PDB file of C-alpha atoms in Angstrom:
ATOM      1  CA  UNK A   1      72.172  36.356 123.304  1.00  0.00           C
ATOM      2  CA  UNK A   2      69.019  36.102 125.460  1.00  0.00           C
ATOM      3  CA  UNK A   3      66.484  34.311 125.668  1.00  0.00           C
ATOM      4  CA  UNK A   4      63.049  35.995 126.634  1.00  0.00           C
ATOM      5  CA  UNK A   5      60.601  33.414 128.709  1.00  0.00           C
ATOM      6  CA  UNK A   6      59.928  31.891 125.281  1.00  0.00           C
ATOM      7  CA  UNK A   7      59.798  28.631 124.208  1.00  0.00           C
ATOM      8  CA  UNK A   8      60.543  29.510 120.908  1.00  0.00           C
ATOM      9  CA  UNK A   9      62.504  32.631 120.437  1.00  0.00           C
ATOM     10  CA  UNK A  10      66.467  33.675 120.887  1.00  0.00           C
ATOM     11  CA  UNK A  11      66.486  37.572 120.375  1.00  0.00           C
ATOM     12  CA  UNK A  12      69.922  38.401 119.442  1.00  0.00           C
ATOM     13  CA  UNK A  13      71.509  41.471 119.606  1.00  0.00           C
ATOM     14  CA  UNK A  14      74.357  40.933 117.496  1.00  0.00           C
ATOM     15  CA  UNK A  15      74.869  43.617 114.444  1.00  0.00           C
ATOM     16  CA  UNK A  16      72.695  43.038 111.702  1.00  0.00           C
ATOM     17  CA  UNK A  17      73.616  42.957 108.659  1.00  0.00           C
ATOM     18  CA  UNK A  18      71.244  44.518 105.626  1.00  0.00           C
ATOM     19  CA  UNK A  19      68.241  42.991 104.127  1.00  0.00           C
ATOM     20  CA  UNK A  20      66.927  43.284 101.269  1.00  0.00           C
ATOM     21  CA  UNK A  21      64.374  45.562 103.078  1.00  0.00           C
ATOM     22  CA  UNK A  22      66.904  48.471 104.083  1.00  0.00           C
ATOM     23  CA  UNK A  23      65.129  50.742 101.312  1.00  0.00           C
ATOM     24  CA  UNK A  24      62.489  50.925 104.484  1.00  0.00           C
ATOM     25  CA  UNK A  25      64.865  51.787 107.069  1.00  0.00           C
ATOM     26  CA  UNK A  26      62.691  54.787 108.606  1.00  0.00           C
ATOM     27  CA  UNK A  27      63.787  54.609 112.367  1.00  0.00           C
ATOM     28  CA  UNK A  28      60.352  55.262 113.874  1.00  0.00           C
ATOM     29  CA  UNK A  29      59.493  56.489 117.286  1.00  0.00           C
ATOM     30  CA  UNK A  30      56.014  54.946 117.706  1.00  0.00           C
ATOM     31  CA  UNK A  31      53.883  55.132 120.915  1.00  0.00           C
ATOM     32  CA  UNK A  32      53.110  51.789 121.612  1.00  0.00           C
ATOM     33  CA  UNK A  33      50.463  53.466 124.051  1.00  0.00           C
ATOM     34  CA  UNK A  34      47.580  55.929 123.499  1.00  0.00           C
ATOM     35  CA  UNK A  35      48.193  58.941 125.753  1.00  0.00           C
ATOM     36  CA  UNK A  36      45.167  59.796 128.349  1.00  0.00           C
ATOM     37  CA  UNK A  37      43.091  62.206 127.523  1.00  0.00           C
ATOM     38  CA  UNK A  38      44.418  64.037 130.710  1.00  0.00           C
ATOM     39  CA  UNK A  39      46.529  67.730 131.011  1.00  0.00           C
ATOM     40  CA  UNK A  40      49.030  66.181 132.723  1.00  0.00           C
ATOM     41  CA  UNK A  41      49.615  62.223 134.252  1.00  0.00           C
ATOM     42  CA  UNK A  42      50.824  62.075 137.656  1.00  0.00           C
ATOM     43  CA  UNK A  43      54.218  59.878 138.186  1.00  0.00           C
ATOM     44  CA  UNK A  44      52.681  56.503 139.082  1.00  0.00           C
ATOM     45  CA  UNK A  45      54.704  54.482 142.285  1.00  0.00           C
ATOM     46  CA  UNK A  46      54.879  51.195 141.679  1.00  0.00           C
ATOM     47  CA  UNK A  47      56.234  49.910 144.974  1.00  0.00           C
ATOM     48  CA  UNK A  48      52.954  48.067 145.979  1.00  0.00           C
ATOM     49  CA  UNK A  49      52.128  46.806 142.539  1.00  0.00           C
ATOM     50  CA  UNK A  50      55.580  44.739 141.264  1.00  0.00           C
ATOM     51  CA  UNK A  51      57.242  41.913 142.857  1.00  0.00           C
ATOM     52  CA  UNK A  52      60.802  43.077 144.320  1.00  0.00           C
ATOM     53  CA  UNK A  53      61.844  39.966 146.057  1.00  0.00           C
ATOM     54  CA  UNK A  54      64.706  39.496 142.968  1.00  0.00           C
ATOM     55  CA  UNK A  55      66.680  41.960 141.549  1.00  0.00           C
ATOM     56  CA  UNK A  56      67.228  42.481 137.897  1.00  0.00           C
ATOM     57  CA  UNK A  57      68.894  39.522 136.694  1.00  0.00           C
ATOM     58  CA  UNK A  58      71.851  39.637 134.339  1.00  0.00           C
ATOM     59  CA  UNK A  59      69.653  38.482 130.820  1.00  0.00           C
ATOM     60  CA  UNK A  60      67.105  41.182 131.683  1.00  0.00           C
ATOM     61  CA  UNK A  61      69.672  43.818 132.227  1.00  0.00           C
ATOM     62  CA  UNK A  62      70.837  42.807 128.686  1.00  0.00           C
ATOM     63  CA  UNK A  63      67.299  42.579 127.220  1.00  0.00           C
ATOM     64  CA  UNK A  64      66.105  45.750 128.353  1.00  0.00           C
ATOM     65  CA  UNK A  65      66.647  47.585 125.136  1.00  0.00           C
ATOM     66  CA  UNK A  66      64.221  45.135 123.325  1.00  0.00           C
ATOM     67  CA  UNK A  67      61.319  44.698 125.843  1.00  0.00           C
ATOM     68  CA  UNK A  68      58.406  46.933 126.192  1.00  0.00           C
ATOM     69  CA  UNK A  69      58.164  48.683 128.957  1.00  0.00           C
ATOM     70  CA  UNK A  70      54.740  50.208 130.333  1.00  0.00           C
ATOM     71  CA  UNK A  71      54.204  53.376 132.365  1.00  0.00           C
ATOM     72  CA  UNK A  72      54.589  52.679 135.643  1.00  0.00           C
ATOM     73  CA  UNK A  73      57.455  49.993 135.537  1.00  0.00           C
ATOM     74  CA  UNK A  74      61.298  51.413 136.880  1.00  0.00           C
ATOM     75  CA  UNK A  75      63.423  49.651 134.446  1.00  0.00           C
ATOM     76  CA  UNK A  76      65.242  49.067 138.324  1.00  0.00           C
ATOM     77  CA  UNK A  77      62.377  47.513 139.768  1.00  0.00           C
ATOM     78  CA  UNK A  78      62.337  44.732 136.699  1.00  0.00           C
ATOM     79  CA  UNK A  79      62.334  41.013 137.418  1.00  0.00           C
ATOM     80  CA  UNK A  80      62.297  38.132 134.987  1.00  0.00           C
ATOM     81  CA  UNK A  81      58.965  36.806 135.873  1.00  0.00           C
ATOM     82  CA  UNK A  82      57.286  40.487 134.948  1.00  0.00           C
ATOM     83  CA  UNK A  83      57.650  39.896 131.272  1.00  0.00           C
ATOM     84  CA  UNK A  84      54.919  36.980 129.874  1.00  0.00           C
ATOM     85  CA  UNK A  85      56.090  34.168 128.294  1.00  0.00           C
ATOM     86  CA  UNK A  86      56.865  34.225 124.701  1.00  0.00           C
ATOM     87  CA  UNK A  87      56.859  37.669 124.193  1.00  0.00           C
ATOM     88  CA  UNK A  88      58.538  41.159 124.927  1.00  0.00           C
ATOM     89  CA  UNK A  89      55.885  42.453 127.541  1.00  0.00           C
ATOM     90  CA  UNK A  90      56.429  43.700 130.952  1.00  0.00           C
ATOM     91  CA  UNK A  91      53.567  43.634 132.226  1.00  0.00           C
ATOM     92  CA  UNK A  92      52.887  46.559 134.945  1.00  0.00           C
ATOM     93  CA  UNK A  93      50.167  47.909 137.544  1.00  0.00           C
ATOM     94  CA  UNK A  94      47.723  48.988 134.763  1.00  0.00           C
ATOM     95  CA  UNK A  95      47.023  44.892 134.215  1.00  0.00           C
ATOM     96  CA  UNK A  96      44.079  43.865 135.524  1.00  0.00           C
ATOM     97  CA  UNK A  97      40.894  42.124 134.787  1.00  0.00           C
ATOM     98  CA  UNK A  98      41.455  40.397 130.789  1.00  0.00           C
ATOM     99  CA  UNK A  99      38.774  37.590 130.788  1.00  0.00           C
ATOM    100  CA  UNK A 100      36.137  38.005 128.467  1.00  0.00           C
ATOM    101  CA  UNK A 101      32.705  36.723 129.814  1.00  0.00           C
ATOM    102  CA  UNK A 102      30.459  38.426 126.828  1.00  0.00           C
ATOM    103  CA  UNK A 103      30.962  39.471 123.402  1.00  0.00           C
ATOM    104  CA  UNK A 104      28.107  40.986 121.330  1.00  0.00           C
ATOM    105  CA  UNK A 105      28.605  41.938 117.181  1.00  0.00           C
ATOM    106  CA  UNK A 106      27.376  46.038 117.050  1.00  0.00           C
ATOM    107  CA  UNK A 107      28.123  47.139 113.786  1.00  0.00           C
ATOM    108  CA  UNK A 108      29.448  47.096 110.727  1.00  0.00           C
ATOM    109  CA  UNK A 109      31.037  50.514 108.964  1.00  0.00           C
ATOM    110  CA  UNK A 110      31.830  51.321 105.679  1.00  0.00           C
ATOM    111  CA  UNK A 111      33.920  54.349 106.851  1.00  0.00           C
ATOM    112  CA  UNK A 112      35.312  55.334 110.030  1.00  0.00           C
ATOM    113  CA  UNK A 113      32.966  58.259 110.689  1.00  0.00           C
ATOM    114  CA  UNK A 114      29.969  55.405 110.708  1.00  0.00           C
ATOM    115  CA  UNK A 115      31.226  53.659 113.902  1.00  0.00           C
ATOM    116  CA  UNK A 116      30.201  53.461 116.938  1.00  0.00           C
ATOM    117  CA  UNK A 117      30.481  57.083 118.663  1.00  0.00           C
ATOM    118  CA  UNK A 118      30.076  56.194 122.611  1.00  0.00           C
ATOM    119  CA  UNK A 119      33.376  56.334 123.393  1.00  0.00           C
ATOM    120  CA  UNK A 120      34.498  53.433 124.833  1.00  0.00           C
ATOM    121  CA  UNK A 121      38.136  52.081 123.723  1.00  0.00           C
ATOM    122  CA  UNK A 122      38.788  50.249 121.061  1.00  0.00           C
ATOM    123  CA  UNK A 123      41.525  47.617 119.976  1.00  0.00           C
ATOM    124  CA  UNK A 124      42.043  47.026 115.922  1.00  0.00           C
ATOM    125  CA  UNK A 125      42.889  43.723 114.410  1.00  0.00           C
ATOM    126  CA  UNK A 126      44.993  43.863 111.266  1.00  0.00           C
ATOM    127  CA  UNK A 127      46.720  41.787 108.892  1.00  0.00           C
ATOM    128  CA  UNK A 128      47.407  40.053 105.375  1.00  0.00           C
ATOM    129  CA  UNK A 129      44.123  38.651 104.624  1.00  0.00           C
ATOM    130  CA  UNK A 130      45.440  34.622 105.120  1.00  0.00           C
ATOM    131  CA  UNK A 131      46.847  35.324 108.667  1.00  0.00           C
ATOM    132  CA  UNK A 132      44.402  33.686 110.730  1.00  0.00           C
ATOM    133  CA  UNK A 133      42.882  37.008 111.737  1.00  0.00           C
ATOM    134  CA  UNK A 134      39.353  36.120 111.967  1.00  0.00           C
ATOM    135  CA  UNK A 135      40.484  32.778 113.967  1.00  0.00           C
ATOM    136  CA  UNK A 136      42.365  34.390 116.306  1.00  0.00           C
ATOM    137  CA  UNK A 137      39.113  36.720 117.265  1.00  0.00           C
ATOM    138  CA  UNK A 138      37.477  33.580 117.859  1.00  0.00           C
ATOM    139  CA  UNK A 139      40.188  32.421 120.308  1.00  0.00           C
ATOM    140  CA  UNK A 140      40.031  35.393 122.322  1.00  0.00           C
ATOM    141  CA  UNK A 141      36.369  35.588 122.726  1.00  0.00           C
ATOM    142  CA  UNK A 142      36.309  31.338 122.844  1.00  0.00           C
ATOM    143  CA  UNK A 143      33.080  31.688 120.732  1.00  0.00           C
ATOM    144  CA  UNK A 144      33.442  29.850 117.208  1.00  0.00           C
ATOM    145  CA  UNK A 145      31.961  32.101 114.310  1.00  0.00           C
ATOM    146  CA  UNK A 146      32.100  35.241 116.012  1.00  0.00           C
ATOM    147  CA  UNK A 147      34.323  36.263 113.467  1.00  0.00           C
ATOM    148  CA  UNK A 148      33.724  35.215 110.256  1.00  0.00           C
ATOM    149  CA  UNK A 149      36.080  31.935 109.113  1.00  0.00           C
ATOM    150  CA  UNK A 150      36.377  31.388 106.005  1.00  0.00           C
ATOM    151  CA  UNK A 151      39.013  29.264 103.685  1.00  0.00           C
ATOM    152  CA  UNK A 152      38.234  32.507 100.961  1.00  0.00           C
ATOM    153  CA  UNK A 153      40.666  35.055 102.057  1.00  0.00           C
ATOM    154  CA  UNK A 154      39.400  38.966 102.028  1.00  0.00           C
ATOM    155  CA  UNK A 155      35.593  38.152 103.326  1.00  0.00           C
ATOM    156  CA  UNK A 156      36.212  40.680 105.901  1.00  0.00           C
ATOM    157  CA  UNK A 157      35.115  43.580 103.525  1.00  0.00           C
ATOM    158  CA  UNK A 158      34.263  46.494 106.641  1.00  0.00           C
ATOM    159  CA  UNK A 159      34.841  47.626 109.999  1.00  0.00           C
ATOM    160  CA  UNK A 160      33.350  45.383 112.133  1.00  0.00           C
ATOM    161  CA  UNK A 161      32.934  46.316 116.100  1.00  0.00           C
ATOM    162  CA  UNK A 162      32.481  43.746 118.212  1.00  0.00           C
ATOM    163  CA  UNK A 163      31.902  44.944 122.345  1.00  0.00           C
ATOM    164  CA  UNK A 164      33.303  43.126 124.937  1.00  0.00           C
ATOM    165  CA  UNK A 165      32.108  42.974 128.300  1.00  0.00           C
ATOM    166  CA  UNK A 166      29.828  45.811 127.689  1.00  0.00           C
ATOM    167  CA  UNK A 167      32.848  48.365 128.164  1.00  0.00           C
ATOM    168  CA  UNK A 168      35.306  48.094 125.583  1.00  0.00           C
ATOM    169  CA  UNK A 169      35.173  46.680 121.480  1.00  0.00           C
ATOM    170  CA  UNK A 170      37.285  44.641 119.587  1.00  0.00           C
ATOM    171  CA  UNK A 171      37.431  45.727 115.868  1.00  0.00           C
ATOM    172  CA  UNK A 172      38.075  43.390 113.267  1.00  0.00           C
ATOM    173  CA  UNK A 173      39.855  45.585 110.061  1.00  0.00           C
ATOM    174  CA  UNK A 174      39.430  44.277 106.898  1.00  0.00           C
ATOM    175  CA  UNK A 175      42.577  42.385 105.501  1.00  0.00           C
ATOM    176  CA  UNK A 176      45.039  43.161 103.274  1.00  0.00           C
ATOM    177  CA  UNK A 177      47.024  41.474 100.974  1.00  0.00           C
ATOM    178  CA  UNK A 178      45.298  39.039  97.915  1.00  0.00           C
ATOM    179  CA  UNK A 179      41.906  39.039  98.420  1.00  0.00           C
ATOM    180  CA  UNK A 180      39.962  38.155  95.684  1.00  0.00           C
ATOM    181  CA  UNK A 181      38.469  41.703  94.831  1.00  0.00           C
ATOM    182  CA  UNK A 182      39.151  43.923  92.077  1.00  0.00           C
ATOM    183  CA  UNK A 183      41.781  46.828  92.467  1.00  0.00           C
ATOM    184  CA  UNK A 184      39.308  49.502  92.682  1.00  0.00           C
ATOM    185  CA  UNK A 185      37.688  47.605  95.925  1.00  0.00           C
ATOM    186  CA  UNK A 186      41.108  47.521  97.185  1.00  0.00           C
ATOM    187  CA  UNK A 187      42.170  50.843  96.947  1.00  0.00           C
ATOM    188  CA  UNK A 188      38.794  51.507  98.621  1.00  0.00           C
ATOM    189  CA  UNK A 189      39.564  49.387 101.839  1.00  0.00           C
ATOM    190  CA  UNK A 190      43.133  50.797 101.940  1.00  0.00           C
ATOM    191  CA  UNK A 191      41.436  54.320 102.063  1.00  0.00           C
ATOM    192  CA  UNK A 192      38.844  54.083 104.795  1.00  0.00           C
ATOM    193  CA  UNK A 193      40.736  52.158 106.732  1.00  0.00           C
ATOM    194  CA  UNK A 194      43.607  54.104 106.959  1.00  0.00           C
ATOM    195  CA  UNK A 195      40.863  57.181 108.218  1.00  0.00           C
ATOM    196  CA  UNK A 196      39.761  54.758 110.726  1.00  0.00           C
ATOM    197  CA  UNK A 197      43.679  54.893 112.178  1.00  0.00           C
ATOM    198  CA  UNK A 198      43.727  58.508 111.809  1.00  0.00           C
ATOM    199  CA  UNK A 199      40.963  59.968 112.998  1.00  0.00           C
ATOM    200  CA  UNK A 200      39.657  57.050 115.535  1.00  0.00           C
ATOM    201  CA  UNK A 201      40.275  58.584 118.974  1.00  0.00           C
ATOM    202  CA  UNK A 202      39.160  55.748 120.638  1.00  0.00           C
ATOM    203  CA  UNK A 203      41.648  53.795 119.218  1.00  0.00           C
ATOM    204  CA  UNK A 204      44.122  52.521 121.976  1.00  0.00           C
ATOM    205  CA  UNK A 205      46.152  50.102 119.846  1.00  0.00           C
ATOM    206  CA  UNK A 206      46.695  47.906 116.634  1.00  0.00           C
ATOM    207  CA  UNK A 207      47.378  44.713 117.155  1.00  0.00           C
ATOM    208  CA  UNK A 208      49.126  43.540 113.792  1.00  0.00           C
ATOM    209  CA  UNK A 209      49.272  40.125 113.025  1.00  0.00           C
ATOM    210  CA  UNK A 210      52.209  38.667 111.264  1.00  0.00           C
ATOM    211  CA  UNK A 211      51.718  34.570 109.762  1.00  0.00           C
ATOM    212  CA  UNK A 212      55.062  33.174 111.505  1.00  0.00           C
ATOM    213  CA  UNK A 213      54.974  30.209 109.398  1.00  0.00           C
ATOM    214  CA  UNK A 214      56.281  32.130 106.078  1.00  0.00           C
ATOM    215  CA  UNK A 215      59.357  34.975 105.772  1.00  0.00           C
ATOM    216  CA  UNK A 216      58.799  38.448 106.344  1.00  0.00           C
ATOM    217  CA  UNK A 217      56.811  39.755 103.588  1.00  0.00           C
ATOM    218  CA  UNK A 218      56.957  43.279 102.165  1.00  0.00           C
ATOM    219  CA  UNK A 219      53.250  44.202 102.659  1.00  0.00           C
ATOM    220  CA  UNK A 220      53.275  43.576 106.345  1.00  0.00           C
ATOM    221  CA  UNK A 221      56.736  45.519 106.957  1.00  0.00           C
ATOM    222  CA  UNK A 222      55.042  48.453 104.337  1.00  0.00           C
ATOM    223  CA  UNK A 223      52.255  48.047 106.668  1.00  0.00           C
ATOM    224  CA  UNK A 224      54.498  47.926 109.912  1.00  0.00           C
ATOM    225  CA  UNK A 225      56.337  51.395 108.506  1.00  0.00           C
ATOM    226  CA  UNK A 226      53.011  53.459 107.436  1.00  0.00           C
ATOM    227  CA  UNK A 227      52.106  52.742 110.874  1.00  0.00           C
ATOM    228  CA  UNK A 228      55.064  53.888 112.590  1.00  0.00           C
ATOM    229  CA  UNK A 229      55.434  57.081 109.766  1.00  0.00           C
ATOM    230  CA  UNK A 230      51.405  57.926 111.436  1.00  0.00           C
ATOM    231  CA  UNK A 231      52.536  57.291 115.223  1.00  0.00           C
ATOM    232  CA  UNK A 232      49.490  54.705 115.262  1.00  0.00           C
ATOM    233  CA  UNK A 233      50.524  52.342 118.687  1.00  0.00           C
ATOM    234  CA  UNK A 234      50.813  48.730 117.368  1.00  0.00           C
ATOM    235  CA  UNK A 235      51.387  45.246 119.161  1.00  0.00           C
ATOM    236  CA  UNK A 236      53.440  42.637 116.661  1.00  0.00           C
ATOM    237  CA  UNK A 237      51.008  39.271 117.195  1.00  0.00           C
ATOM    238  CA  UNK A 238      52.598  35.843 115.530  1.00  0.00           C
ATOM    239  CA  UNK A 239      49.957  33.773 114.185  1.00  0.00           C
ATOM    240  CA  UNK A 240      50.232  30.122 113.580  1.00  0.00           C
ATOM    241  CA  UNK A 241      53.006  29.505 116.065  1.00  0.00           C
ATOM    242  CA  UNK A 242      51.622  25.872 116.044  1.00  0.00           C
ATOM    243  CA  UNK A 243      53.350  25.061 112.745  1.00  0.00           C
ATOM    244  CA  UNK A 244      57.213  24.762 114.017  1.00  0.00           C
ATOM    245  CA  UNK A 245      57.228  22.144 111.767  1.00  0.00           C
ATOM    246  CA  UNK A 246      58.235  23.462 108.763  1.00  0.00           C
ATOM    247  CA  UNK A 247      57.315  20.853 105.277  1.00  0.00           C
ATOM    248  CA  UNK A 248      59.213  23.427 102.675  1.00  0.00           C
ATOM    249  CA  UNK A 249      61.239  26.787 103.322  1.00  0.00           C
ATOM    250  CA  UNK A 250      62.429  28.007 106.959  1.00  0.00           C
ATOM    251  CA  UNK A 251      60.859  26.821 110.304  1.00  0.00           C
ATOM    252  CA  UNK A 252      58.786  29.806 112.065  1.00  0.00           C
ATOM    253  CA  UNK A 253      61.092  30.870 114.774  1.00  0.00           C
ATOM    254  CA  UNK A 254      63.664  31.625 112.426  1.00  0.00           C
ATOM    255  CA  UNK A 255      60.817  33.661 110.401  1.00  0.00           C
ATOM    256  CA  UNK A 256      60.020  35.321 113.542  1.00  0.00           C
ATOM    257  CA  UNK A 257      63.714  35.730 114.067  1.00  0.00           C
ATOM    258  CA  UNK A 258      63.770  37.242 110.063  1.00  0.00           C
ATOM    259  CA  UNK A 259      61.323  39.988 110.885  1.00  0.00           C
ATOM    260  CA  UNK A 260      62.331  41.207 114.049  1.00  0.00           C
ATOM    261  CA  UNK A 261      65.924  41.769 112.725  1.00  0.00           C
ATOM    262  CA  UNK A 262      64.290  44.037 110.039  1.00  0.00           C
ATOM    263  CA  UNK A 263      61.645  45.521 112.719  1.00  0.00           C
ATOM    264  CA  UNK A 264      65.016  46.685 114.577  1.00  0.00           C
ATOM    265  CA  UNK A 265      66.355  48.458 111.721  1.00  0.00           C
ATOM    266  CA  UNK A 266      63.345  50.240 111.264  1.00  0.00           C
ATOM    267  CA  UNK A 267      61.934  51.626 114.959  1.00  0.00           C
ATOM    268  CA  UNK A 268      64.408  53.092 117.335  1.00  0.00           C
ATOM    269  CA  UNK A 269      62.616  50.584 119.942  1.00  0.00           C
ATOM    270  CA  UNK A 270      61.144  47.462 119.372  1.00  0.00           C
ATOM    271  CA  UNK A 271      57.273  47.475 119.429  1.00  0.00           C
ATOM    272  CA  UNK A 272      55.922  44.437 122.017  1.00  0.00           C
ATOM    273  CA  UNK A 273      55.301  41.385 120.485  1.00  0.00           C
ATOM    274  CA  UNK A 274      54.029  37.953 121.348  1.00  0.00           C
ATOM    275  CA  UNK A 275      53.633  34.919 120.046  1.00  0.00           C
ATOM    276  CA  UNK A 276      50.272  33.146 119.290  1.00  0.00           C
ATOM    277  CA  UNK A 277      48.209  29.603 118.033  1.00  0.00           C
ATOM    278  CA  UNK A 278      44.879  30.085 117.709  1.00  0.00           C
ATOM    279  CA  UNK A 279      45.127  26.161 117.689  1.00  0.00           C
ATOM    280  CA  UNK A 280      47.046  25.565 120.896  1.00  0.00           C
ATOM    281  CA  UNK A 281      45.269  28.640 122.618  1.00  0.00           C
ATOM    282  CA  UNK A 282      49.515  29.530 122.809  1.00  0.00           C
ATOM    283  CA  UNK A 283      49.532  33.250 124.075  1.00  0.00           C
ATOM    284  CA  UNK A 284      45.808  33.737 124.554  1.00  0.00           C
ATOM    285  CA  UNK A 285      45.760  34.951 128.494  1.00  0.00           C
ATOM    286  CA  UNK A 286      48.790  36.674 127.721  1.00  0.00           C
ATOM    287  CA  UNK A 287      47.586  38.795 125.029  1.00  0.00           C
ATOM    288  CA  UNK A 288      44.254  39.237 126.921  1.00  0.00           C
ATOM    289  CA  UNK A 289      46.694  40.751 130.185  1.00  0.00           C
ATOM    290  CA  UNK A 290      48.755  42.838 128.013  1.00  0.00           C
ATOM    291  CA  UNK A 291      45.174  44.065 126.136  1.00  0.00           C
ATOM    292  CA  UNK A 292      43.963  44.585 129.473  1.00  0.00           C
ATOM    293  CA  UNK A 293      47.152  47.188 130.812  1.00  0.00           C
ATOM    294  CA  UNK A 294      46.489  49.178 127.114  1.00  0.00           C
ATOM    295  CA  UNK A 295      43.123  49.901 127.786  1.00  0.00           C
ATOM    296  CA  UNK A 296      43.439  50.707 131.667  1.00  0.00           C
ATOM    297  CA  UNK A 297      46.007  53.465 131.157  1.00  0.00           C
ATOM    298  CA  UNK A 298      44.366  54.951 128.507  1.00  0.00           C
ATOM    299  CA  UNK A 299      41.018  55.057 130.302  1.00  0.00           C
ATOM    300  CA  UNK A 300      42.860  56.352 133.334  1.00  0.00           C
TER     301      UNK A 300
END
């Protein structure tokens, strides 16, 4: 048992035993990066870039097989205090600047071949349409109403691009789950948005957002697997982090604790995750930093 700079979490490594999910049990190799549009990338040295004044303690030797690792990190060269606080991330020498100073709304696309075509990279926002998606948008950019808010789930009906710091967009997907809608709308937004992972090439990453203050549900591990099947890279974000407090059912660590175990069974290596409050502002700068390193490689 280890536990990962987090306040809340205790991976553990134990065997698992099956979950009423094993009928998912696909054992995905996902790129949790978008390659470079490059012939060939050039071994990166990271001697310069990553603290070495502690070697690899004992937990991280033990963690290794469930932290994300980013190009240019030596699983050697690892120290404890390279992997941010309640989460899975190394972070590595393709960090760099994450603070947002402008955000402007662009568009909004009924279908993927509408966006915006100047090529600059572009980070998704999914999840089930209650998740605190649209809140957590406003967190990151520190701007209320950028996103819209609403206590109506499913108002997020499009793809909506929203460019950051004139060089890169945030794009908030519209939800799935409950919304609302009729079944026909539904099977509409399931359609183009699942174009907009396949044939986006700007796309550099899906952050998926799963509500920590509930169990695993089956729509976000269906999600989580389609994914994975597609080889779509995806970032596991717990929302509502906050709420530890639980007034009925389990407490969210031990939801957190629920999914992973089922995550594990699924993907030969864990996807990164972190934990989040759009509330507390827990795991903002983090999730900025690791943003940051997933755009810089791929723009390389």
């Amino acid at each position: 048992m280890v536990i990962l700079r987090c306040r809340f979490l205790t991976v553990n490594l134990a065997p698992l035993r099956p979950s009423h999910f094993q009928s998912h049990k696909l054992l995905h190799t996902t790129r949790f990066f978008r390659t470079p549009n490059l012939i060939s990338t050039p071994r990166i040295t990271t001697s310069s870039s990553l603290p070495t004044s502690r070697s690899i303690s004992d937990e991280a030797r033990f963690a290794r097989s469930v932290l994300f690792i980013p190009p240019g990190v030596e699983i050697e060269e690892l120290t404890d205090d390279m992997v941010l606080p309640g989460s899975n991330i190394v972070i590595g020498p393709f960090a760099g600047h994450s603070q947002i100073k402008q955000v402007e709304f662009v568009k909004s696309s009924a279908r993927a071949r509408d966006c915006p075509k100047d090529d600059l990279p572009e980070i998704a926002i999914l999840g089930r349409s209650n998740v605190g998606k649209s809140s957590l948008i406003n967190c990151l950019v520190r701007k209320k109403e950028v996103a819209l808010t609403s206590k109506k789930p499913g108002k997020t009906q499009l793809i909506n691009h929203f460019l950051v710091n004139k060089s890169w967009y945030i794009v908030d997907l519209p939800g799935y789950g409950f919304a609302k809608v009729s079944e026909a709308a539904k099977t509409d937004w399931s359609a183009f948005t699942k174009g907009y992972f396949l044939n986006r090439d700007t796309l550099v990453c899906v952050l998926l957002l799963i509500d920590a203050s509930v169990p695993p549900q089956k729509i976000d591990l269906d999600c989580a697997n389609w994914l994975g099947r597609n080889n779509v890279p995806m970032t596991f974000v717990f929302t509502k982090c906050d709420k530890m407090k639980a007034a009925k059912g389990k407490r969210p660590d031990e939801n957190i604790k629920a999914f992973q175990q089922i995550i594990r069974e699924n993907f030969k290596q864990h996807p990164p995750w972190i934990l989040t409050s759009s509330v507390s502002g827990l795991g903002r700068d983090e999730l900025l930093l690791h943003m940051s390193q997933l755009r810089n490689y791929w723009d390389q």
